[in-house]
XYZ file of C-alpha atoms in Angstrom:
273
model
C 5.238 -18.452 -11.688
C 5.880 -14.967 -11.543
C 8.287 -13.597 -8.634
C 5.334 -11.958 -6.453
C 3.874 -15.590 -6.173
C 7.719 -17.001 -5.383
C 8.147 -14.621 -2.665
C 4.889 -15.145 -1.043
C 5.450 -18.895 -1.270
C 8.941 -18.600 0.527
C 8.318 -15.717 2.743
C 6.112 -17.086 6.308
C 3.666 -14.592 7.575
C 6.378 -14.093 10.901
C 8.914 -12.858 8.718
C 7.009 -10.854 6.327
C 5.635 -9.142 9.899
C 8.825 -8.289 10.907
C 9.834 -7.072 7.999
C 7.120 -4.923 7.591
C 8.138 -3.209 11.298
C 11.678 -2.964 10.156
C 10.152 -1.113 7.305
C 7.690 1.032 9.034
C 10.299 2.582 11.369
C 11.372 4.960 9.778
C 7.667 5.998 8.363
C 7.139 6.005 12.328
C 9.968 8.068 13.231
C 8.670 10.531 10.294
C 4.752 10.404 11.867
C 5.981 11.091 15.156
C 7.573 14.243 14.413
C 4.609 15.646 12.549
C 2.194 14.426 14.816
C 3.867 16.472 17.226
C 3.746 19.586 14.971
C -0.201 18.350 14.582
C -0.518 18.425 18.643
C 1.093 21.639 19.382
C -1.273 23.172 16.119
C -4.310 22.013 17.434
C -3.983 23.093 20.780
C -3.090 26.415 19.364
C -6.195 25.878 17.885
C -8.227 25.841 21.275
C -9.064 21.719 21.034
C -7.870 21.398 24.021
C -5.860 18.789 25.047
C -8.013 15.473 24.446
C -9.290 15.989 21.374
C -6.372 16.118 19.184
C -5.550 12.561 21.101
C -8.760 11.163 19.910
C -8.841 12.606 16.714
C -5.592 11.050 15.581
C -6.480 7.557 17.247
C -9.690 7.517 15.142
C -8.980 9.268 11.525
C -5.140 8.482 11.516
C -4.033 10.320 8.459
C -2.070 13.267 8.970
C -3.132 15.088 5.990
C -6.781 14.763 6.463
C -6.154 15.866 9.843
C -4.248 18.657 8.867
C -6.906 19.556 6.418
C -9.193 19.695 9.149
C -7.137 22.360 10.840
C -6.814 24.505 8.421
C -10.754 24.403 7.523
C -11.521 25.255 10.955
C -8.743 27.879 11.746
C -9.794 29.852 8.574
C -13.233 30.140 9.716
C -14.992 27.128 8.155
C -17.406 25.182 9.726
C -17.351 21.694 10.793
C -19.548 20.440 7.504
C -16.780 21.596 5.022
C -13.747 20.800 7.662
C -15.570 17.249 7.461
C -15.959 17.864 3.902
C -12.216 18.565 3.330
C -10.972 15.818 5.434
C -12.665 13.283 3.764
C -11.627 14.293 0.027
C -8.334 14.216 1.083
C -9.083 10.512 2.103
C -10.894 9.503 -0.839
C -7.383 8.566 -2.041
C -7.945 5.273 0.026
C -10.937 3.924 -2.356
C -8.945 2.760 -5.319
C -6.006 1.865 -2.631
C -8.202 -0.508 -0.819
C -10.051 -1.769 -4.067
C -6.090 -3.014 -5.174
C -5.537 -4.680 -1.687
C -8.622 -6.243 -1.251
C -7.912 -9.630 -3.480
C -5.121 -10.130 -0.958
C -7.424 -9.375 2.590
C -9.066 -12.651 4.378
C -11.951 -13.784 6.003
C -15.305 -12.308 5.889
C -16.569 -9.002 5.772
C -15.945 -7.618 9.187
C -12.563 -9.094 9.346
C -11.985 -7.747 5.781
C -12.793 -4.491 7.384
C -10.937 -4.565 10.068
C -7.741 -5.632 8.014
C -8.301 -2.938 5.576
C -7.578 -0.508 8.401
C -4.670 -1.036 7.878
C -4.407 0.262 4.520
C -1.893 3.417 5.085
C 0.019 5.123 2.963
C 3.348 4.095 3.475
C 2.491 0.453 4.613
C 0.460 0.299 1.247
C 3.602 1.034 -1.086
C 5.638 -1.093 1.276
C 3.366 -4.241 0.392
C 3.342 -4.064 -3.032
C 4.329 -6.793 -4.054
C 4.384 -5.890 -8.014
C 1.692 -7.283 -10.319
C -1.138 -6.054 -8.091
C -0.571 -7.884 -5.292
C 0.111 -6.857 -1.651
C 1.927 -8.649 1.251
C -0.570 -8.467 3.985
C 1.566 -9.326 6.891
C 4.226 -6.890 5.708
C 1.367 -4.235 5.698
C -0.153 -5.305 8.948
C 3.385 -4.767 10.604
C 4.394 -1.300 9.188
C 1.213 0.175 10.323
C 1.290 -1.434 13.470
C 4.512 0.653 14.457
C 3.366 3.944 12.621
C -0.384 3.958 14.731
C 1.459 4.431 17.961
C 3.714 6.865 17.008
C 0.965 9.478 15.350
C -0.914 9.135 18.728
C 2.280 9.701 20.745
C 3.660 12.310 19.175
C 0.574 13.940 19.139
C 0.069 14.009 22.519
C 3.459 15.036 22.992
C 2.601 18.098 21.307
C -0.204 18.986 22.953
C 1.775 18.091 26.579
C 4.136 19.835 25.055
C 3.206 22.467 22.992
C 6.313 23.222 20.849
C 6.515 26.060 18.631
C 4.006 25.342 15.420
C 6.828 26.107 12.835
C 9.677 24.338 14.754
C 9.500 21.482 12.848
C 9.688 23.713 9.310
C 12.392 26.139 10.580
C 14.422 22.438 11.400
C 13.701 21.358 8.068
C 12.668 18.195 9.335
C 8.973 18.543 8.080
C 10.713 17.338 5.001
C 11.496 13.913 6.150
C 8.211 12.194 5.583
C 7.868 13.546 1.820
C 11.671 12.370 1.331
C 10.273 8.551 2.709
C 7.647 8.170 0.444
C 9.570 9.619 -2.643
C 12.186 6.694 -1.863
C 9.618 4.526 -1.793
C 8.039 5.839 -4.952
C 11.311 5.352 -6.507
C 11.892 1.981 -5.475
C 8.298 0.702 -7.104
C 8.808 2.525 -10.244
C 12.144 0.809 -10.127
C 10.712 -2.751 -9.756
C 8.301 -2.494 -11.986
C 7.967 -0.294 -15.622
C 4.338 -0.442 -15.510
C 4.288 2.201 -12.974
C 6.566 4.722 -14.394
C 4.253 6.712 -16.718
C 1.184 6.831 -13.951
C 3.898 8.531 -11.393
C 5.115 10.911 -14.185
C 1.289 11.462 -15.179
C 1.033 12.121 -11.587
C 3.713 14.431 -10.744
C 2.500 15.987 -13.914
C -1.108 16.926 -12.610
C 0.248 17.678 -9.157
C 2.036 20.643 -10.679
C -0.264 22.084 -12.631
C -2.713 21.891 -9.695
C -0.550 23.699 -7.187
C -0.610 26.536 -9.060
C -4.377 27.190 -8.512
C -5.242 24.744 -5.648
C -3.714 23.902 -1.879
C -1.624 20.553 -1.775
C -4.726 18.243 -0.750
C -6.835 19.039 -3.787
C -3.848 18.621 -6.048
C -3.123 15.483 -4.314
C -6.459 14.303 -5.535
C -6.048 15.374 -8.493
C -2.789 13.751 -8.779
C -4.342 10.123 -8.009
C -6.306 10.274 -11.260
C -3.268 9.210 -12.921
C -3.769 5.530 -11.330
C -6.534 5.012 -13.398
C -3.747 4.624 -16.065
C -2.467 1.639 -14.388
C -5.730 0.404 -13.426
C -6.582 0.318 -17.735
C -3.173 -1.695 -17.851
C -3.421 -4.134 -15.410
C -6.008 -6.523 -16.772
C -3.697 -6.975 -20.008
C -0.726 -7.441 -17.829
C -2.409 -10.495 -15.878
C -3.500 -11.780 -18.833
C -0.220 -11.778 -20.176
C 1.021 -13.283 -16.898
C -1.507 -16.273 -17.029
C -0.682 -16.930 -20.413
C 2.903 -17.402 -19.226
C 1.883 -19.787 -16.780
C -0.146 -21.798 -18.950
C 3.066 -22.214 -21.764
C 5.405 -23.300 -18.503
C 2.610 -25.739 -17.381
C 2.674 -27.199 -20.866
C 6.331 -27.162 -21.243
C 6.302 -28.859 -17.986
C 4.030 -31.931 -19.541
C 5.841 -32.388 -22.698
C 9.161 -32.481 -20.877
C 8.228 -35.121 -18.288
C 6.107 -37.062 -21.545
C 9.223 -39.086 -22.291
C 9.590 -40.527 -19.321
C 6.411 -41.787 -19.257
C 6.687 -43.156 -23.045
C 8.122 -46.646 -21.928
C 5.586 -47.232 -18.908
C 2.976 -46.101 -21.394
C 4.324 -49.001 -24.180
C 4.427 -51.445 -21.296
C 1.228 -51.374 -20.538
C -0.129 -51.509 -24.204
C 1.640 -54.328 -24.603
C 0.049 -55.893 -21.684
C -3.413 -55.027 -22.773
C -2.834 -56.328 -25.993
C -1.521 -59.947 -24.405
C -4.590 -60.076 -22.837
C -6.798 -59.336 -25.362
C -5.382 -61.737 -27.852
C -6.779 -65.758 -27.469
């Protein structure tokens, strides 16, 4: 039994919740603050002041969001703001295809949980050998959802200076979270260090000729690398189990050997006249 299975064997669903708000805090106190850069942008903007609100309740990605932004404030309609936005989300399809072994129930509750695949909860959960915590994601996101919707209306209540957060330096503090946390799962497990070095690897070249969001994209290509790996890695594991099942068997055959001989004997008393 590999240690993903221990740990979701010892861990209860309470604890693993809690643990997952311990762990989204600090991805919370990181959305807040650019949420309320987000606010004070939009209403810069001309949204107005409820439709920043709404638009982080419902889409609740702060890159997509600010992809959105900058589609519109350069003079692009809402097709190719759409457009933009939703690229920049299409990073959730192969994140949500690796959760959803671990998800429950049927398809609208599968749904529902899947919302909240984030990114931060999502790398939180991991559990290593492609599978996820669910209760540990459920409780990071459920701290980071309120605090993108308050800070963002905070910033349009508000309205700080756009580049307040950037002259702070404290527009750094979510990209310095999820490096940790990139660190920590290449850490745990060597099967992810060449897809985050593909990765970074792609994301550089691509910022040279395209904006961050794009390059992200591109970027994510490099988990199809893992996703080729995987399969021979679970095979691997189950073949493990299966030697420890049999090693299990064999060791507890001798104890069995005398009740075994006792009862051959027996059968063979009362077969004989």
């Amino acid at each position: 039994m590999d240690s993903s299975r221990q740990a979701e064997a010892v861990v209860s669903p309470r604890a693993s919740f809690l643990s997952g708000l311990r762990t989204g805090s600090g991805l919370a106190a990181a959305s807040f603050l650019l949420a309320v850069s987000f606010g004070a942008i939009s209403t810069s903007h001309g949204w107005g002041h409820l439709a920043p609100v709404i638009c982080s309740m419902a889409v609740f990605s702060g890159s997509a969001q600010f992809a959105l932004l900058a589609a519109l404030g350069s003079g692009g309609g809402p097709a190719g703001a759409v457009l933009s936005a939703a690229l920049i989300n299409s990073r959730f399809i192969p994140m949500g295809i690796a959760v959803a072994g671990d998800l429950r129930g049927g398809r609208f509750r599968r749904a529902l949980e899947g919302q909240a695949v984030v990114d931060g909860s999502w790398a939180a959960a991991h559990l290593g050998g492609g599978r996820f915590d669910r209760y540990l994601l459920f409780g990071a996101t459920a701290i980071q959802w309120p605090a993108w919707v308050a800070g963002t209306a905070l910033g349009v209540v508000v309205s700080p200076d756009p580049d307040l957060l950037h002259r702070l330096g404290l527009d750094v503090l979510t990209p310095a979270l999820f490096l940790a946390l990139l660190f920590d799962e290449v850490r745990r497990e060597r099967i992810n260090r060449l897809p985050a070095l593909l990765g970074a690897v792609i994301a550089a070249g691509l910022i040279v000729f395209l904006p961050a969001g794009p390059a992200l994209v591109g970027a994510a290509l490099a988990a199809l690398v893992a996703l080729f790996r995987t399969p021979a890695r679970h095979r691997q594991a189950d073949e493990t189990d299966e030697t420890t099942a049999a090693d299990t068997t064999e060791a507890a055959e001798p104890a069995d050997m005398p009740e075994r001989a006792l009862r051959s004997a027996r059968s063979d008393e009362e077969v004989a006249p």
